[in-house]
GROMACS .gro file of C-alpha atoms in nm:
model
  374
    1MET     CA    1  12.719   5.047   8.264
    2ARG     CA    2  12.357   5.133   8.298
    3LYS     CA    3  12.448   5.321   8.628
    4LEU     CA    4  12.726   5.498   8.448
    5LEU     CA    5  12.481   5.593   8.158
    6THR     CA    6  12.247   5.723   8.397
    7GLU     CA    7  12.500   5.959   8.579
    8LEU     CA    8  12.623   6.084   8.278
    9VAL     CA    9  12.255   6.179   8.168
   10ASN     CA   10  12.187   6.336   8.524
   11ILE     CA   11  12.523   6.554   8.465
   12GLY     CA   12  12.403   6.656   8.089
   13LYS     CA   13  12.067   6.748   8.247
   14GLN     CA   14  12.246   6.982   8.534
   15ILE     CA   15  12.473   7.128   8.257
   16CYS     CA   16  12.199   7.235   8.041
   17ILE     CA   17  11.978   7.365   8.332
   18ARG     CA   18  12.273   7.585   8.437
   19TYR     CA   19  12.320   7.716   8.053
   20TYR     CA   20  11.945   7.797   8.034
   21SER     CA   21  11.933   7.983   8.381
   22GLN     CA   22  12.276   8.205   8.307
   23ASN     CA   23  12.187   8.263   7.925
   24THR     CA   24  11.794   8.320   7.940
   25ARG     CA   25  11.593   8.610   8.099
   26MET     CA   26  11.276   8.585   8.261
   27PRO     CA   27  11.025   8.858   8.124
   28GLY     CA   28  11.088   9.174   8.372
   29LYS     CA   29  10.809   9.387   8.510
   30LYS     CA   30  10.698   9.653   8.300
   31VAL     CA   31  10.691  10.023   8.469
   32CYS     CA   32  10.449  10.284   8.371
   33ILE     CA   33  10.487  10.644   8.499
   34VAL     CA   34  10.123  10.807   8.550
   35GLY     CA   35  10.218  11.158   8.532
   36SER     CA   36  10.501  11.360   8.380
   37GLY     CA   37  10.517  11.703   8.515
   38ASN     CA   38  10.826  11.828   8.709
   39TRP     CA   39  10.876  11.572   8.959
   40GLY     CA   40  10.710  11.304   8.727
   41SER     CA   41  10.992  11.393   8.465
   42SER     CA   42  11.267  11.399   8.712
   43ILE     CA   43  11.164  11.034   8.864
   44ALA     CA   44  11.134  10.936   8.465
   45LYS     CA   45  11.521  11.003   8.448
   46ILE     CA   46  11.575  10.788   8.771
   47VAL     CA   47  11.364  10.475   8.653
   48GLY     CA   48  11.470  10.477   8.294
   49GLN     CA   49  11.824  10.441   8.419
   50ASN     CA   50  11.763  10.209   8.664
   51VAL     CA   51  11.541   9.954   8.474
   52LYS     CA   52  11.841   9.886   8.234
   53ALA     CA   53  12.062   9.784   8.505
   54SER     CA   54  11.795   9.510   8.683
   55ASN     CA   55  11.661   9.188   8.513
   56ARG     CA   56  11.347   9.250   8.737
   57PHE     CA   57  11.201   9.513   8.515
   58ASP     CA   58  11.128   9.536   8.190
   59PRO     CA   59  11.367   9.784   7.986
   60MET     CA   60  11.134   9.997   7.843
   61VAL     CA   61  10.929  10.264   8.045
   62ASN     CA   62  10.592  10.411   7.946
   63MET     CA   63  10.514  10.769   8.081
   64TRP     CA   64  10.167  10.890   8.042
   65VAL     CA   65  10.174  11.244   7.918
   66TYR     CA   66   9.886  11.486   7.924
   67GLU     CA   67   9.911  11.605   7.579
   68GLU     CA   68   9.974  11.970   7.537
   69THR     CA   69  10.083  12.172   7.223
   70ILE     CA   70  10.405  12.375   7.272
   71ASN     CA   71  10.538  12.588   6.951
   72GLY     CA   72  10.307  12.404   6.744
   73ARG     CA   73  10.417  12.046   6.839
   74LYS     CA   74  10.302  11.797   7.064
   75LEU     CA   75  10.449  11.726   7.385
   76THR     CA   76  10.472  11.381   7.352
   77GLU     CA   77  10.633  11.396   7.001
   78ILE     CA   78  10.916  11.670   7.135
   79ILE     CA   79  10.983  11.387   7.432
   80ASN     CA   80  10.975  11.124   7.197
   81THR     CA   81  11.230  11.249   6.972
   82GLU     CA   82  11.443  11.517   7.163
   83HIS     CA   83  11.409  11.311   7.487
   84GLU     CA   84  11.322  11.603   7.708
   85ASN     CA   85  11.038  11.733   7.860
   86VAL     CA   86  11.065  12.112   7.746
   87LYS     CA   87  10.766  12.211   7.947
   88TYR     CA   88  10.808  12.091   8.264
   89LEU     CA   89  11.181  11.979   8.307
   90PRO     CA   90  11.379  12.198   8.074
   91GLY     CA   91  11.746  12.143   8.013
   92HIS     CA   92  11.737  11.757   8.154
   93LYS     CA   93  11.762  11.491   7.906
   94LEU     CA   94  11.552  11.193   7.978
   95PRO     CA   95  11.664  10.815   7.895
   96LYS     CA   96  11.570  10.691   7.543
   97ASN     CA   97  11.396  10.383   7.693
   98VAL     CA   98  11.123  10.632   7.845
   99VAL     CA   99  10.857  10.674   7.587
  100ALA     CA  100  10.580  10.923   7.621
  101VAL     CA  101  10.218  10.826   7.559
  102PRO     CA  102   9.924  11.031   7.558
  103ASP     CA  103   9.656  10.788   7.629
  104VAL     CA  104   9.671  10.649   8.010
  105THR     CA  105   9.514  10.325   7.910
  106GLU     CA  106   9.750  10.279   7.626
  107ALA     CA  107  10.048  10.374   7.888
  108MET     CA  108   9.973  10.117   8.116
  109LYS     CA  109   9.914   9.816   7.870
  110GLY     CA  110  10.092   9.516   8.015
  111ALA     CA  111  10.252   9.722   8.313
  112LYS     CA  112  10.280   9.554   8.661
  113ILE     CA  113  10.407   9.879   8.833
  114LEU     CA  114  10.220  10.194   8.833
  115ILE     CA  115  10.389  10.490   8.971
  116PHE     CA  116  10.154  10.799   9.039
  117VAL     CA  117  10.283  11.178   9.005
  118ILE     CA  118   9.985  11.381   8.930
  119PRO     CA  119   9.807  11.657   9.111
  120HIS     CA  120   9.550  11.494   9.392
  121GLN     CA  121   9.276  11.664   9.222
  122PHE     CA  122   9.286  11.441   8.896
  123ILE     CA  123   9.337  11.073   9.077
  124HIS     CA  124   8.944  11.013   9.094
  125LYS     CA  125   8.886  11.073   8.712
  126LEU     CA  126   9.216  10.885   8.628
  127CYS     CA  127   9.178  10.545   8.833
  128ASP     CA  128   8.819  10.557   8.663
  129GLN     CA  129   8.990  10.546   8.325
  130MET     CA  130   9.239  10.260   8.435
  131LYS     CA  131   9.047  10.040   8.636
  132PRO     CA  132   8.919   9.814   8.341
  133HIS     CA  133   9.271   9.771   8.221
  134VAL     CA  134   9.440   9.673   8.550
  135THR     CA  135   9.594   9.311   8.542
  136GLU     CA  136   9.641   9.072   8.843
  137GLY     CA  137   9.943   9.110   9.050
  138THR     CA  138   9.994   9.475   8.973
  139ILE     CA  139  10.136   9.708   9.246
  140GLY     CA  140  10.137  10.103   9.258
  141ILE     CA  141  10.322  10.343   9.447
  142SER     CA  142  10.198  10.707   9.498
  143LEU     CA  143  10.435  11.015   9.484
  144ILE     CA  144  10.133  11.239   9.526
  145LYS     CA  145  10.130  11.477   9.794
  146GLY     CA  146   9.772  11.561   9.912
  147ILE     CA  147   9.470  11.441  10.086
  148ASP     CA  148   9.099  11.438   9.982
  149GLU     CA  149   8.804  11.447  10.213
  150GLY     CA  150   8.571  11.120  10.244
  151PRO     CA  151   8.223  11.055  10.374
  152ASP     CA  152   8.428  10.931  10.684
  153GLY     CA  153   8.649  11.204  10.711
  154LEU     CA  154   9.023  11.177  10.617
  155LYS     CA  155   9.053  11.012  10.262
  156LEU     CA  156   9.471  10.921  10.157
  157ILE     CA  157   9.546  10.938   9.793
  158SER     CA  158   9.673  10.579   9.814
  159ASP     CA  159   9.345  10.477   9.972
  160ILE     CA  160   9.150  10.617   9.670
  161ILE     CA  161   9.408  10.436   9.440
  162ARG     CA  162   9.392  10.126   9.608
  163GLU     CA  163   8.990  10.115   9.622
  164LYS     CA  164   8.943  10.200   9.278
  165LEU     CA  165   9.205   9.973   9.113
  166GLU     CA  166   9.205   9.703   9.391
  167ILE     CA  167   9.569   9.680   9.394
  168GLU     CA  168   9.840   9.727   9.662
  169VAL     CA  169   9.983  10.092   9.703
  170SER     CA  170  10.292  10.229   9.856
  171VAL     CA  171  10.404  10.579   9.897
  172LEU     CA  172  10.702  10.793   9.859
  173MET     CA  173  10.766  11.092  10.027
  174GLY     CA  174  11.057  11.321  10.136
  175ALA     CA  175  11.316  11.640  10.106
  176ASN     CA  176  11.294  11.600   9.711
  177ILE     CA  177  11.293  11.911   9.532
  178ALA     CA  178  11.246  11.796   9.172
  179ASN     CA  179  11.507  12.018   9.021
  180GLU     CA  180  11.774  11.913   9.235
  181VAL     CA  181  11.665  11.517   9.228
  182ALA     CA  182  11.703  11.581   8.844
  183ASP     CA  183  12.049  11.751   8.870
  184GLU     CA  184  12.158  11.436   9.078
  185LYS     CA  185  12.224  11.630   9.416
  186PHE     CA  186  12.234  11.405   9.723
  187CYS     CA  187  11.911  11.394   9.878
  188GLU     CA  188  11.689  11.119  10.109
  189THR     CA  189  11.357  11.018  10.085
  190THR     CA  190  11.108  10.776  10.234
  191ILE     CA  191  10.912  10.489  10.118
  192GLY     CA  192  10.605  10.381  10.332
  193ALA     CA  193  10.505  10.027  10.243
  194LYS     CA  194  10.279   9.814  10.444
  195ASN     CA  195  10.376   9.506  10.196
  196GLU     CA  196  10.767   9.499  10.301
  197GLY     CA  197  10.850   9.273   9.962
  198ASN     CA  198  10.685   9.564   9.758
  199GLY     CA  199  10.898   9.838   9.933
  200LEU     CA  200  11.213   9.645   9.851
  201ILE     CA  201  11.070   9.603   9.476
  202PHE     CA  202  11.048  10.027   9.474
  203LYS     CA  203  11.380  10.085   9.652
  204GLU     CA  204  11.568   9.859   9.379
  205LEU     CA  205  11.353  10.040   9.104
  206LEU     CA  206  11.399  10.410   9.262
  207GLN     CA  207  11.726  10.425   9.463
  208THR     CA  208  12.070  10.563   9.349
  209PRO     CA  209  12.387  10.686   9.489
  210ASN     CA  210  12.237  11.053   9.526
  211PHE     CA  211  11.875  10.940   9.575
  212ARG     CA  212  11.870  10.713   9.908
  213ILE     CA  213  11.590  10.543  10.013
  214THR     CA  214  11.464  10.450  10.343
  215VAL     CA  215  11.156  10.202  10.368
  216VAL     CA  216  10.918  10.208  10.670
  217GLN     CA  217  10.600  10.025  10.736
  218GLU     CA  218  10.381  10.324  10.850
  219SER     CA  219  10.269  10.406  10.499
  220ASP     CA  220   9.991  10.657  10.610
  221THR     CA  221  10.175  10.838  10.839
  222VAL     CA  222  10.455  10.900  10.562
  223GLU     CA  223  10.169  11.002  10.314
  224LEU     CA  224  10.016  11.256  10.544
  225CYS     CA  225  10.359  11.421  10.630
  226GLY     CA  226  10.408  11.477  10.252
  227ALA     CA  227  10.039  11.628  10.225
  228LEU     CA  228  10.036  11.844  10.564
  229LYS     CA  229  10.397  12.010  10.525
  230ASN     CA  230  10.237  12.178  10.212
  231ILE     CA  231   9.975  12.389  10.427
  232VAL     CA  232  10.292  12.462  10.679
  233ALA     CA  233  10.509  12.587  10.379
  234VAL     CA  234  10.226  12.839  10.294
  235GLY     CA  235  10.243  12.988  10.660
  236ALA     CA  236  10.638  13.021  10.594
  237GLY     CA  237  10.569  13.219  10.265
  238PHE     CA  238  10.312  13.427  10.439
  239CYS     CA  239  10.597  13.487  10.686
  240ASP     CA  240  10.861  13.606  10.437
  241GLY     CA  241  10.610  13.808  10.236
  242LEU     CA  242  10.536  14.004  10.592
  243GLY     CA  243  10.889  14.050  10.658
  244PHE     CA  244  10.889  13.847  10.967
  245GLY     CA  245  11.248  13.697  10.966
  246ASP     CA  246  11.372  13.353  11.048
  247ASN     CA  247  11.275  13.338  11.377
  248THR     CA  248  10.915  13.374  11.308
  249LYS     CA  249  10.968  13.128  11.055
  250ALA     CA  250  11.132  12.875  11.273
  251ALA     CA  251  10.833  12.910  11.490
  252VAL     CA  252  10.596  12.829  11.191
  253ILE     CA  253  10.787  12.512  11.126
  254ARG     CA  254  10.781  12.396  11.477
  255LEU     CA  255  10.397  12.458  11.547
  256GLY     CA  256  10.341  12.323  11.218
  257LEU     CA  257  10.525  12.004  11.281
  258MET     CA  258  10.308  11.995  11.608
  259GLU     CA  259  10.025  11.988  11.416
  260MET     CA  260  10.143  11.760  11.183
  261VAL     CA  261  10.180  11.508  11.462
  262ALA     CA  262   9.853  11.580  11.625
  263PHE     CA  263   9.638  11.551  11.318
  264ALA     CA  264   9.817  11.200  11.237
  265LYS     CA  265   9.745  11.060  11.566
  266LEU     CA  266   9.389  11.186  11.540
  267PHE     CA  267   9.324  11.044  11.194
  268CYS     CA  268   9.528  10.768  11.108
  269LYS     CA  269   9.419  10.426  11.122
  270GLU     CA  270   9.773  10.286  11.196
  271LYS     CA  271   9.979  10.334  11.471
  272VAL     CA  272  10.171  10.660  11.454
  273SER     CA  273  10.515  10.662  11.598
  274SER     CA  274  10.750  11.003  11.651
  275GLY     CA  275  11.029  10.806  11.472
  276THR     CA  276  10.880  10.862  11.102
  277PHE     CA  277  10.852  11.188  11.146
  278LEU     CA  278  11.237  11.224  11.189
  279GLU     CA  279  11.270  11.026  10.854
  280SER     CA  280  11.301  11.227  10.531
  281CYS     CA  281  10.945  11.248  10.492
  282GLY     CA  282  10.907  11.437  10.816
  283VAL     CA  283  11.107  11.730  10.946
  284ALA     CA  284  11.364  11.728  10.643
  285ASP     CA  285  11.061  11.755  10.407
  286LEU     CA  286  10.913  12.029  10.611
  287ILE     CA  287  11.212  12.241  10.645
  288THR     CA  288  11.308  12.178  10.251
  289THR     CA  289  10.920  12.295  10.150
  290CYS     CA  290  10.937  12.612  10.397
  291TYR     CA  291  11.243  12.729  10.244
  292GLY     CA  292  11.271  12.641   9.884
  293GLY     CA  293  10.929  12.486   9.761
  294ARG     CA  294  10.670  12.656   9.539
  295ASN     CA  295  10.384  12.677   9.822
  296ARG     CA  296  10.626  12.909  10.013
  297LYS     CA  297  10.726  13.104   9.676
  298VAL     CA  298  10.359  13.147   9.582
  299ALA     CA  299  10.237  13.195   9.933
  300GLU     CA  300  10.501  13.506   9.963
  301ALA     CA  301  10.397  13.652   9.616
  302PHE     CA  302  10.031  13.642   9.778
  303VAL     CA  303  10.142  13.868  10.043
  304THR     CA  304  10.340  14.100   9.836
  305THR     CA  305  10.134  14.123   9.490
  306SER     CA  306   9.774  14.098   9.654
  307LYS     CA  307   9.690  13.879   9.384
  308THR     CA  308   9.468  13.585   9.430
  309ILE     CA  309   9.621  13.211   9.484
  310ALA     CA  310   9.464  13.110   9.158
  311GLU     CA  311   9.609  13.425   8.964
  312LEU     CA  312   9.936  13.322   9.056
  313GLU     CA  313   9.933  12.951   9.008
  314VAL     CA  314   9.872  13.060   8.634
  315GLU     CA  315  10.136  13.314   8.653
  316MET     CA  316  10.412  13.128   8.836
  317LEU     CA  317  10.405  12.734   8.788
  318ASN     CA  318  10.406  12.709   8.445
  319GLY     CA  319  10.065  12.477   8.437
  320GLN     CA  320  10.185  12.280   8.756
  321LYS     CA  321   9.912  12.287   9.050
  322LEU     CA  322   9.983  12.413   9.383
  323GLN     CA  323   9.910  12.183   9.668
  324GLY     CA  324   9.889  12.356  10.010
  325PRO     CA  325   9.610  12.567   9.968
  326GLN     CA  326   9.391  12.300   9.813
  327THR     CA  327   9.512  12.032  10.093
  328SER     CA  328   9.453  12.331  10.354
  329SER     CA  329   9.064  12.325  10.252
  330GLU     CA  330   9.029  11.958  10.267
  331VAL     CA  331   9.186  11.945  10.595
  332TYR     CA  332   8.946  12.254  10.712
  333LYS     CA  333   8.653  12.040  10.635
  334ILE     CA  334   8.785  11.734  10.797
  335LEU     CA  335   8.819  11.953  11.132
  336LEU     CA  336   8.504  12.109  11.086
  337LYS     CA  337   8.310  11.799  11.086
  338GLN     CA  338   8.464  11.678  11.392
  339ASN     CA  339   8.466  12.016  11.588
  340MET     CA  340   8.824  12.045  11.611
  341VAL     CA  341   8.896  12.370  11.407
  342ASN     CA  342   9.020  12.528  11.715
  343LYS     CA  343   9.310  12.292  11.798
  344PHE     CA  344   9.462  12.345  11.488
  345PRO     CA  345   9.519  12.746  11.445
  346LEU     CA  346   9.800  12.729  11.178
  347PHE     CA  347   9.623  12.479  10.925
  348THR     CA  348   9.281  12.690  11.011
  349ALA     CA  349   9.482  13.042  10.965
  350VAL     CA  350   9.613  12.903  10.606
  351TYR     CA  351   9.287  12.816  10.510
  352GLN     CA  352   9.089  13.117  10.638
  353ILE     CA  353   9.364  13.348  10.422
  354CYS     CA  354   9.357  13.153  10.122
  355TYR     CA  355   9.000  13.087  10.098
  356GLU     CA  356   8.776  13.312  10.314
  357GLY     CA  357   8.934  13.662  10.271
  358LYS     CA  358   9.116  13.676  10.663
  359ALA     CA  359   9.367  13.943  10.646
  360VAL     CA  360   9.685  13.780  10.593
  361LYS     CA  361   9.835  14.013  10.832
  362GLU     CA  362   9.643  13.854  11.134
  363PHE     CA  363   9.847  13.560  11.042
  364ILE     CA  364  10.057  13.631  11.321
  365THR     CA  365   9.763  13.588  11.587
  366CYS     CA  366   9.753  13.187  11.525
  367LEU     CA  367  10.134  13.156  11.622
  368GLN     CA  368  10.094  13.411  11.917
  369ASN     CA  369   9.803  13.221  12.039
  370HIS     CA  370   9.915  12.867  11.964
  371PRO     CA  371   9.888  12.613  12.256
  372GLU     CA  372  10.230  12.506  12.422
  373HIS     CA  373  10.121  12.176  12.380
  374MET     CA  374   9.881  11.949  12.200
   0.00000   0.00000   0.00000
């Protein structure tokens, strides 16, 4: 009789455990999107939908918004009542569970996943504000396409975040024009994650049937591709402005890719394999940016209007920042320190035209005199 009672008690325990596990839910990880421009808002559409379909994530998403006044109203108020970023992503409704917050420390409160989508010029200041509020176990992913110049040469944006916030950071780069992603047109992208487990978490958070993700471990190479292709796109825009045609633009893309690979092999701390350049972050993003990106568009206008890059940025980008010229400046400083300026004629020409007054019509000479092999 005692044995039977013991068995019945054990069965009852198992039934209770099963019921509890099936009818309770562990708190999901809170997600904060740091940035709310064109690309940040497009990503917010995806994240807002995906967190509702998974018990791994908290169903409410905070999005840090740099506060602006639009027709007498605060941008955060507009987003939170009309669920649309009317300045940077007009015409697209954001999920109602995406909440705009004007204070970054308030936005990141309780967050275990940080998604960085801001112009790379602002990352130092923002991380300094965030540092005291980061909790143990937080991970981040950078969608920022740019690099910085550190005291020892190249400084990746993910390295800045990693060092300042003391968290593990992955990256996402690819052929992803923001408006097309927001329109849910099919595209691919690449996540670079040194920690494979983190890469899979971000894939679950960000992937959709029309936003297909491949995870690779060469995180630094993936990030460099995202930054350097913007310099090449400026060169492609120069070609369009000068009326050189598609054959010349194809040469710019090929020679630019050569310089991207050579730069990565020289300055990456990790092993660089050619296969990574065949992912979406590499050749696909390069082609897309050279034909459809804002770096190409502004560079073409630079030729045809004779206005400065700064003037065109204000005039054409609705408050967004251009990454190509700024990245060419950072790259040039690194090459100068290493006495390698002559080995990267396309990168150098883009910098000199944007910042040193070199005549844009002379851009063709960097193609004509480019080494066949690097």
